Amino acid sequence: DTEVTQTPKHLVMGMTNKKSLKCEQHMGHRAMYWYKQKAKKPPELMFVYSYEKLSINESVPSRFSPECPNSSLLNLHLHALQPEDSALYLCASSQDPGPYEQYFGPGTRLTVT
Amino acid sequence: GESVGLHLPTLSVQEGDNSIINCAYSNSASDYFIWYKQESGKGPQFIIDIRSNMDKRQGQRVTVLLNKTVKHLSLQIAATQPGDSAVYFCAENSNNFNKFYFGSGTKLNVKP
């Protein structure tokens, strides 16, 4: 199974809402990632988890809060977002925290109203 | 917000022709590179990778060439098919852990 799953597929939220994005992989990968992708732009790295610990935070605003409850799950908690945060949020995983192939999920299309 | 009028570079080819997609990378210390294909509404899909100790690697219908002297990467697709229509990104791995930076992308349009 080389699949990374993400839920929900689409999410519309107001600026005062709190919501969470979920990502799951069952490949035994030890590194997991969150990326943000705006239309017609490449993915931009947000966070890296290595062996369930946050190892990289690319200066992401605190209204985005990642969590790694176990080696298979990655969450992204959202609070007080802005309309400019509307984007496709992609989760990825790789076998180890090194230069290895990253497997991407299908993404969550987020719209902030 | 988004830039009005921003367009991805587009490569249009006829079905059956070969396609060459180019990428200039920025960090001379990068030592691992990946080409991804992203179809509309989907996440990026791994196509092929190459490490800096190689200058060419072949897969099924795809070849990646690496020129470290000029920091240039290319993806060649043989006998391009309509299913190859997508946006293609190169990604370079910096010397810092597992941090990939993506190129700006090229849209491949295959005409039947």
PDB file of N, CA, C and O in Angstrom, chain B residues 26-85:
ATOM      1  N   SER B  26      18.608  25.892  -7.974  1.00  0.00           N
ATOM      2  CA  SER B  26      19.278  27.071  -7.429  1.00  0.00           C
ATOM      3  C   SER B  26      20.483  26.755  -6.538  1.00  0.00           C
ATOM      4  O   SER B  26      21.420  27.561  -6.466  1.00  0.00           O
ATOM      5  N   ASN B  27      20.468  25.589  -5.882  1.00  0.00           N
ATOM      6  CA  ASN B  27      21.475  25.330  -4.855  1.00  0.00           C
ATOM      7  C   ASN B  27      22.528  24.344  -5.369  1.00  0.00           C
ATOM      8  O   ASN B  27      22.222  23.179  -5.626  1.00  0.00           O
ATOM      9  N   SER B  28      23.747  24.819  -5.517  1.00  0.00           N
ATOM     10  CA  SER B  28      24.805  23.949  -6.036  1.00  0.00           C
ATOM     11  C   SER B  28      25.112  22.788  -5.093  1.00  0.00           C
ATOM     12  O   SER B  28      25.735  21.809  -5.494  1.00  0.00           O
ATOM     13  N   ALA B  29      24.656  22.881  -3.841  1.00  0.00           N
ATOM     14  CA  ALA B  29      24.888  21.798  -2.877  1.00  0.00           C
ATOM     15  C   ALA B  29      23.779  20.749  -2.908  1.00  0.00           C
ATOM     16  O   ALA B  29      23.887  19.720  -2.234  1.00  0.00           O
ATOM     17  N   SER B  30      22.726  20.980  -3.671  1.00  0.00           N
ATOM     18  CA  SER B  30      21.654  19.985  -3.756  1.00  0.00           C
ATOM     19  C   SER B  30      22.190  18.697  -4.356  1.00  0.00           C
ATOM     20  O   SER B  30      22.949  18.729  -5.329  1.00  0.00           O
ATOM     21  N   ASP B  31      21.790  17.576  -3.772  1.00  0.00           N
ATOM     22  CA  ASP B  31      22.361  16.314  -4.240  1.00  0.00           C
ATOM     23  C   ASP B  31      21.319  15.246  -4.559  1.00  0.00           C
ATOM     24  O   ASP B  31      21.662  14.103  -4.829  1.00  0.00           O
ATOM     25  N   TYR B  32      20.061  15.625  -4.538  1.00  0.00           N
ATOM     26  CA  TYR B  32      19.008  14.672  -4.874  1.00  0.00           C
ATOM     27  C   TYR B  32      17.880  15.446  -5.526  1.00  0.00           C
ATOM     28  O   TYR B  32      17.477  16.509  -5.030  1.00  0.00           O
ATOM     29  N   PHE B  33      17.351  14.909  -6.617  1.00  0.00           N
ATOM     30  CA  PHE B  33      16.345  15.618  -7.397  1.00  0.00           C
ATOM     31  C   PHE B  33      15.226  14.653  -7.767  1.00  0.00           C
ATOM     32  O   PHE B  33      15.476  13.468  -8.043  1.00  0.00           O
ATOM     33  N   ILE B  34      14.025  15.194  -7.792  1.00  0.00           N
ATOM     34  CA  ILE B  34      12.848  14.393  -8.159  1.00  0.00           C
ATOM     35  C   ILE B  34      12.049  15.164  -9.192  1.00  0.00           C
ATOM     36  O   ILE B  34      11.920  16.393  -9.110  1.00  0.00           O
ATOM     37  N   TRP B  35      11.472  14.437 -10.125  1.00  0.00           N
ATOM     38  CA  TRP B  35      10.448  14.983 -11.015  1.00  0.00           C
ATOM     39  C   TRP B  35       9.097  14.449 -10.562  1.00  0.00           C
ATOM     40  O   TRP B  35       8.924  13.247 -10.363  1.00  0.00           O
ATOM     41  N   TYR B  36       8.138  15.398 -10.424  1.00  0.00           N
ATOM     42  CA  TYR B  36       6.773  15.046 -10.068  1.00  0.00           C
ATOM     43  C   TYR B  36       5.825  15.449 -11.196  1.00  0.00           C
ATOM     44  O   TYR B  36       6.037  16.453 -11.879  1.00  0.00           O
ATOM     45  N   LYS B  37       4.747  14.693 -11.319  1.00  0.00           N
ATOM     46  CA  LYS B  37       3.652  14.996 -12.238  1.00  0.00           C
ATOM     47  C   LYS B  37       2.435  15.313 -11.382  1.00  0.00           C
ATOM     48  O   LYS B  37       2.114  14.560 -10.454  1.00  0.00           O
ATOM     49  N   GLN B  38       1.765  16.427 -11.670  1.00  0.00           N
ATOM     50  CA  GLN B  38       0.562  16.750 -10.920  1.00  0.00           C
ATOM     51  C   GLN B  38      -0.593  16.995 -11.883  1.00  0.00           C
ATOM     52  O   GLN B  38      -0.585  17.968 -12.653  1.00  0.00           O
ATOM     53  N   GLU B  39      -1.576  16.115 -11.819  1.00  0.00           N
ATOM     54  CA  GLU B  39      -2.787  16.285 -12.611  1.00  0.00           C
ATOM     55  C   GLU B  39      -3.772  17.160 -11.841  1.00  0.00           C
ATOM     56  O   GLU B  39      -3.702  17.270 -10.611  1.00  0.00           O
ATOM     57  N   SER B  40      -4.680  17.740 -12.588  1.00  0.00           N
ATOM     58  CA  SER B  40      -5.635  18.666 -11.997  1.00  0.00           C
ATOM     59  C   SER B  40      -6.416  18.001 -10.864  1.00  0.00           C
ATOM     60  O   SER B  40      -6.958  16.905 -11.033  1.00  0.00           O
ATOM     61  N   GLY B  41      -6.440  18.639  -9.690  1.00  0.00           N
ATOM     62  CA  GLY B  41      -7.205  18.123  -8.564  1.00  0.00           C
ATOM     63  C   GLY B  41      -6.538  16.993  -7.802  1.00  0.00           C
ATOM     64  O   GLY B  41      -7.160  16.392  -6.918  1.00  0.00           O
ATOM     65  N   LYS B  42      -5.272  16.711  -8.123  1.00  0.00           N
ATOM     66  CA  LYS B  42      -4.571  15.607  -7.446  1.00  0.00           C
ATOM     67  C   LYS B  42      -3.269  16.095  -6.827  1.00  0.00           C
ATOM     68  O   LYS B  42      -2.786  17.175  -7.131  1.00  0.00           O
ATOM     69  N   GLY B  43      -2.720  15.265  -5.954  1.00  0.00           N
ATOM     70  CA  GLY B  43      -1.427  15.559  -5.392  1.00  0.00           C
ATOM     71  C   GLY B  43      -0.311  15.194  -6.364  1.00  0.00           C
ATOM     72  O   GLY B  43      -0.531  14.455  -7.317  1.00  0.00           O
ATOM     73  N   PRO B  44       0.887  15.723  -6.145  1.00  0.00           N
ATOM     74  CA  PRO B  44       2.028  15.382  -7.012  1.00  0.00           C
ATOM     75  C   PRO B  44       2.318  13.878  -6.966  1.00  0.00           C
ATOM     76  O   PRO B  44       2.238  13.254  -5.908  1.00  0.00           O
ATOM     77  N   GLN B  45       2.689  13.346  -8.111  1.00  0.00           N
ATOM     78  CA  GLN B  45       2.984  11.916  -8.234  1.00  0.00           C
ATOM     79  C   GLN B  45       4.434  11.759  -8.668  1.00  0.00           C
ATOM     80  O   GLN B  45       4.873  12.373  -9.649  1.00  0.00           O
ATOM     81  N   PHE B  46       5.179  10.941  -7.947  1.00  0.00           N
ATOM     82  CA  PHE B  46       6.586  10.690  -8.263  1.00  0.00           C
ATOM     83  C   PHE B  46       6.729  10.089  -9.657  1.00  0.00           C
ATOM     84  O   PHE B  46       5.992   9.182 -10.038  1.00  0.00           O
ATOM     85  N   ILE B  47       7.687  10.628 -10.438  1.00  0.00           N
ATOM     86  CA  ILE B  47       7.961  10.055 -11.762  1.00  0.00           C
ATOM     87  C   ILE B  47       9.320   9.359 -11.755  1.00  0.00           C
ATOM     88  O   ILE B  47       9.443   8.184 -12.075  1.00  0.00           O
ATOM     89  N   ILE B  48      10.359  10.119 -11.404  1.00  0.00           N
ATOM     90  CA  ILE B  48      11.715   9.584 -11.435  1.00  0.00           C
ATOM     91  C   ILE B  48      12.605  10.472 -10.586  1.00  0.00           C
ATOM     92  O   ILE B  48      12.312  11.649 -10.393  1.00  0.00           O
ATOM     93  N   ASP B  49      13.658   9.891 -10.056  1.00  0.00           N
ATOM     94  CA  ASP B  49      14.601  10.675  -9.265  1.00  0.00           C
ATOM     95  C   ASP B  49      16.020  10.445  -9.763  1.00  0.00           C
ATOM     96  O   ASP B  49      16.294   9.538 -10.563  1.00  0.00           O
ATOM     97  N   ILE B  50      16.936  11.293  -9.311  1.00  0.00           N
ATOM     98  CA  ILE B  50      18.343  11.148  -9.665  1.00  0.00           C
ATOM     99  C   ILE B  50      19.190  11.770  -8.562  1.00  0.00           C
ATOM    100  O   ILE B  50      18.814  12.798  -7.984  1.00  0.00           O
ATOM    101  N   ARG B  51      20.306  11.137  -8.276  1.00  0.00           N
ATOM    102  CA  ARG B  51      21.241  11.681  -7.286  1.00  0.00           C
ATOM    103  C   ARG B  51      22.405  12.334  -8.017  1.00  0.00           C
ATOM    104  O   ARG B  51      22.667  12.049  -9.183  1.00  0.00           O
ATOM    105  N   SER B  52      23.120  13.166  -7.297  1.00  0.00           N
ATOM    106  CA  SER B  52      24.108  14.015  -7.957  1.00  0.00           C
ATOM    107  C   SER B  52      25.345  13.249  -8.435  1.00  0.00           C
ATOM    108  O   SER B  52      26.167  13.816  -9.154  1.00  0.00           O
ATOM    109  N   ASN B  53      25.461  11.982  -8.047  1.00  0.00           N
ATOM    110  CA  ASN B  53      26.601  11.202  -8.541  1.00  0.00           C
ATOM    111  C   ASN B  53      26.301  10.567  -9.907  1.00  0.00           C
ATOM    112  O   ASN B  53      27.089   9.790 -10.424  1.00  0.00           O
ATOM    113  N   MET B  54      25.130  10.899 -10.456  1.00  0.00           N
ATOM    114  CA  MET B  54      24.747  10.410 -11.773  1.00  0.00           C
ATOM    115  C   MET B  54      24.433  11.606 -12.657  1.00  0.00           C
ATOM    116  O   MET B  54      24.099  12.682 -12.167  1.00  0.00           O
ATOM    117  N   ASP B  55      24.516  11.399 -13.988  1.00  0.00           N
ATOM    118  CA  ASP B  55      24.086  12.469 -14.885  1.00  0.00           C
ATOM    119  C   ASP B  55      22.916  12.049 -15.764  1.00  0.00           C
ATOM    120  O   ASP B  55      22.353  12.872 -16.496  1.00  0.00           O
ATOM    121  N   LYS B  56      22.528  10.781 -15.653  1.00  0.00           N
ATOM    122  CA  LYS B  56      21.394  10.321 -16.457  1.00  0.00           C
ATOM    123  C   LYS B  56      20.762   9.127 -15.768  1.00  0.00           C
ATOM    124  O   LYS B  56      21.454   8.276 -15.185  1.00  0.00           O
ATOM    125  N   ARG B  57      19.439   9.074 -15.830  1.00  0.00           N
ATOM    126  CA  ARG B  57      18.726   7.919 -15.283  1.00  0.00           C
ATOM    127  C   ARG B  57      17.495   7.695 -16.136  1.00  0.00           C
ATOM    128  O   ARG B  57      16.809   8.647 -16.515  1.00  0.00           O
ATOM    129  N   GLN B  58      17.222   6.423 -16.422  1.00  0.00           N
ATOM    130  CA  GLN B  58      16.090   6.117 -17.294  1.00  0.00           C
ATOM    131  C   GLN B  58      15.056   5.313 -16.565  1.00  0.00           C
ATOM    132  O   GLN B  58      15.356   4.455 -15.743  1.00  0.00           O
ATOM    133  N   GLY B  59      13.788   5.619 -16.881  1.00  0.00           N
ATOM    134  CA  GLY B  59      12.680   4.815 -16.385  1.00  0.00           C
ATOM    135  C   GLY B  59      11.862   4.351 -17.568  1.00  0.00           C
ATOM    136  O   GLY B  59      12.345   4.317 -18.696  1.00  0.00           O
ATOM    137  N   GLN B  60      10.618   4.044 -17.290  1.00  0.00           N
ATOM    138  CA  GLN B  60       9.746   3.615 -18.381  1.00  0.00           C
ATOM    139  C   GLN B  60       9.266   4.840 -19.151  1.00  0.00           C
ATOM    140  O   GLN B  60       8.536   5.667 -18.630  1.00  0.00           O
ATOM    141  N   ARG B  61       9.696   5.029 -20.325  1.00  0.00           N
ATOM    142  CA  ARG B  61       9.366   6.150 -21.230  1.00  0.00           C
ATOM    143  C   ARG B  61       9.912   7.493 -20.737  1.00  0.00           C
ATOM    144  O   ARG B  61       9.688   8.517 -21.376  1.00  0.00           O
ATOM    145  N   VAL B  62      10.573   7.551 -19.608  1.00  0.00           N
ATOM    146  CA  VAL B  62      11.120   8.815 -19.103  1.00  0.00           C
ATOM    147  C   VAL B  62      12.614   8.696 -18.855  1.00  0.00           C
ATOM    148  O   VAL B  62      13.107   7.636 -18.481  1.00  0.00           O
ATOM    149  N   THR B  63      13.293   9.826 -19.079  1.00  0.00           N
ATOM    150  CA  THR B  63      14.724   9.936 -18.818  1.00  0.00           C
ATOM    151  C   THR B  63      14.961  11.260 -18.127  1.00  0.00           C
ATOM    152  O   THR B  63      14.416  12.288 -18.554  1.00  0.00           O
ATOM    153  N   VAL B  64      15.768  11.253 -17.090  1.00  0.00           N
ATOM    154  CA  VAL B  64      16.158  12.491 -16.439  1.00  0.00           C
ATOM    155  C   VAL B  64      17.645  12.704 -16.682  1.00  0.00           C
ATOM    156  O   VAL B  64      18.449  11.780 -16.566  1.00  0.00           O
ATOM    157  N   LEU B  65      17.986  13.944 -17.048  1.00  0.00           N
ATOM    158  CA  LEU B  65      19.376  14.332 -17.259  1.00  0.00           C
ATOM    159  C   LEU B  65      19.746  15.412 -16.257  1.00  0.00           C
ATOM    160  O   LEU B  65      18.951  16.335 -16.018  1.00  0.00           O
ATOM    161  N   LEU B  66      20.920  15.291 -15.692  1.00  0.00           N
ATOM    162  CA  LEU B  66      21.387  16.253 -14.707  1.00  0.00           C
ATOM    163  C   LEU B  66      22.707  16.853 -15.158  1.00  0.00           C
ATOM    164  O   LEU B  66      23.669  16.120 -15.427  1.00  0.00           O
ATOM    165  N   ASN B  67      22.760  18.157 -15.251  1.00  0.00           N
ATOM    166  CA  ASN B  67      23.994  18.866 -15.583  1.00  0.00           C
ATOM    167  C   ASN B  67      24.343  19.758 -14.400  1.00  0.00           C
ATOM    168  O   ASN B  67      23.796  20.847 -14.239  1.00  0.00           O
ATOM    169  N   LYS B  68      25.261  19.266 -13.583  1.00  0.00           N
ATOM    170  CA  LYS B  68      25.601  19.989 -12.347  1.00  0.00           C
ATOM    171  C   LYS B  68      26.397  21.252 -12.629  1.00  0.00           C
ATOM    172  O   LYS B  68      26.376  22.198 -11.847  1.00  0.00           O
ATOM    173  N   THR B  69      27.093  21.272 -13.748  1.00  0.00           N
ATOM    174  CA  THR B  69      27.926  22.432 -14.078  1.00  0.00           C
ATOM    175  C   THR B  69      27.070  23.690 -14.224  1.00  0.00           C
ATOM    176  O   THR B  69      27.437  24.764 -13.754  1.00  0.00           O
ATOM    177  N   VAL B  70      25.931  23.529 -14.894  1.00  0.00           N
ATOM    178  CA  VAL B  70      25.056  24.687 -15.112  1.00  0.00           C
ATOM    179  C   VAL B  70      23.789  24.601 -14.272  1.00  0.00           C
ATOM    180  O   VAL B  70      22.853  25.386 -14.461  1.00  0.00           O
ATOM    181  N   LYS B  71      23.735  23.651 -13.336  1.00  0.00           N
ATOM    182  CA  LYS B  71      22.585  23.482 -12.439  1.00  0.00           C
ATOM    183  C   LYS B  71      21.290  23.353 -13.226  1.00  0.00           C
ATOM    184  O   LYS B  71      20.336  24.133 -13.053  1.00  0.00           O
ATOM    185  N   HIS B  72      21.263  22.360 -14.085  1.00  0.00           N
ATOM    186  CA  HIS B  72      20.130  22.171 -14.975  1.00  0.00           C
ATOM    187  C   HIS B  72      19.690  20.711 -14.942  1.00  0.00           C
ATOM    188  O   HIS B  72      20.512  19.783 -14.944  1.00  0.00           O
ATOM    189  N   LEU B  73      18.379  20.556 -14.924  1.00  0.00           N
ATOM    190  CA  LEU B  73      17.744  19.237 -14.879  1.00  0.00           C
ATOM    191  C   LEU B  73      16.739  19.181 -16.026  1.00  0.00           C
ATOM    192  O   LEU B  73      16.051  20.179 -16.291  1.00  0.00           O
ATOM    193  N   SER B  74      16.638  18.050 -16.691  1.00  0.00           N
ATOM    194  CA  SER B  74      15.599  17.932 -17.713  1.00  0.00           C
ATOM    195  C   SER B  74      14.894  16.585 -17.602  1.00  0.00           C
ATOM    196  O   SER B  74      15.469  15.607 -17.122  1.00  0.00           O
ATOM    197  N   LEU B  75      13.658  16.586 -18.036  1.00  0.00           N
ATOM    198  CA  LEU B  75      12.846  15.375 -18.077  1.00  0.00           C
ATOM    199  C   LEU B  75      12.448  15.138 -19.523  1.00  0.00           C
ATOM    200  O   LEU B  75      11.849  16.017 -20.148  1.00  0.00           O
ATOM    201  N   GLN B  76      12.790  13.984 -20.041  1.00  0.00           N
ATOM    202  CA  GLN B  76      12.413  13.627 -21.394  1.00  0.00           C
ATOM    203  C   GLN B  76      11.342  12.547 -21.325  1.00  0.00           C
ATOM    204  O   GLN B  76      11.515  11.546 -20.632  1.00  0.00           O
ATOM    205  N   ILE B  77      10.261  12.776 -22.038  1.00  0.00           N
ATOM    206  CA  ILE B  77       9.176  11.792 -22.108  1.00  0.00           C
ATOM    207  C   ILE B  77       9.099  11.311 -23.545  1.00  0.00           C
ATOM    208  O   ILE B  77       8.899  12.125 -24.467  1.00  0.00           O
ATOM    209  N   ALA B  78       9.255  10.031 -23.729  1.00  0.00           N
ATOM    210  CA  ALA B  78       9.202   9.459 -25.076  1.00  0.00           C
ATOM    211  C   ALA B  78       7.765   9.121 -25.454  1.00  0.00           C
ATOM    212  O   ALA B  78       6.958   8.716 -24.613  1.00  0.00           O
ATOM    213  N   ALA B  79       7.454   9.324 -26.742  1.00  0.00           N
ATOM    214  CA  ALA B  79       6.136   8.962 -27.279  1.00  0.00           C
ATOM    215  C   ALA B  79       5.021   9.482 -26.376  1.00  0.00           C
ATOM    216  O   ALA B  79       4.223   8.719 -25.825  1.00  0.00           O
ATOM    217  N   THR B  80       4.978  10.793 -26.232  1.00  0.00           N
ATOM    218  CA  THR B  80       4.049  11.442 -25.304  1.00  0.00           C
ATOM    219  C   THR B  80       2.604  11.067 -25.628  1.00  0.00           C
ATOM    220  O   THR B  80       2.196  11.035 -26.789  1.00  0.00           O
ATOM    221  N   GLN B  81       1.850  10.817 -24.561  1.00  0.00           N
ATOM    222  CA  GLN B  81       0.460  10.391 -24.692  1.00  0.00           C
ATOM    223  C   GLN B  81      -0.463  11.422 -24.049  1.00  0.00           C
ATOM    224  O   GLN B  81      -0.031  12.189 -23.180  1.00  0.00           O
ATOM    225  N   PRO B  82      -1.743  11.436 -24.422  1.00  0.00           N
ATOM    226  CA  PRO B  82      -2.669  12.404 -23.791  1.00  0.00           C
ATOM    227  C   PRO B  82      -2.690  12.303 -22.266  1.00  0.00           C
ATOM    228  O   PRO B  82      -2.843  13.313 -21.579  1.00  0.00           O
ATOM    229  N   GLY B  83      -2.493  11.109 -21.736  1.00  0.00           N
ATOM    230  CA  GLY B  83      -2.456  10.928 -20.279  1.00  0.00           C
ATOM    231  C   GLY B  83      -1.253  11.563 -19.610  1.00  0.00           C
ATOM    232  O   GLY B  83      -1.209  11.661 -18.372  1.00  0.00           O
ATOM    233  N   ASP B  84      -0.301  12.018 -20.416  1.00  0.00           N
ATOM    234  CA  ASP B  84       0.863  12.717 -19.850  1.00  0.00           C
ATOM    235  C   ASP B  84       0.568  14.193 -19.598  1.00  0.00           C
ATOM    236  O   ASP B  84       1.380  14.889 -18.979  1.00  0.00           O
ATOM    237  N   SER B  85      -0.574  14.670 -20.073  1.00  0.00           N
ATOM    238  CA  SER B  85      -0.940  16.074 -19.865  1.00  0.00           C
ATOM    239  C   SER B  85      -1.084  16.338 -18.368  1.00  0.00           C
ATOM    240  O   SER B  85      -1.858  15.675 -17.675  1.00  0.00           O
TER     241      SER B  85
END
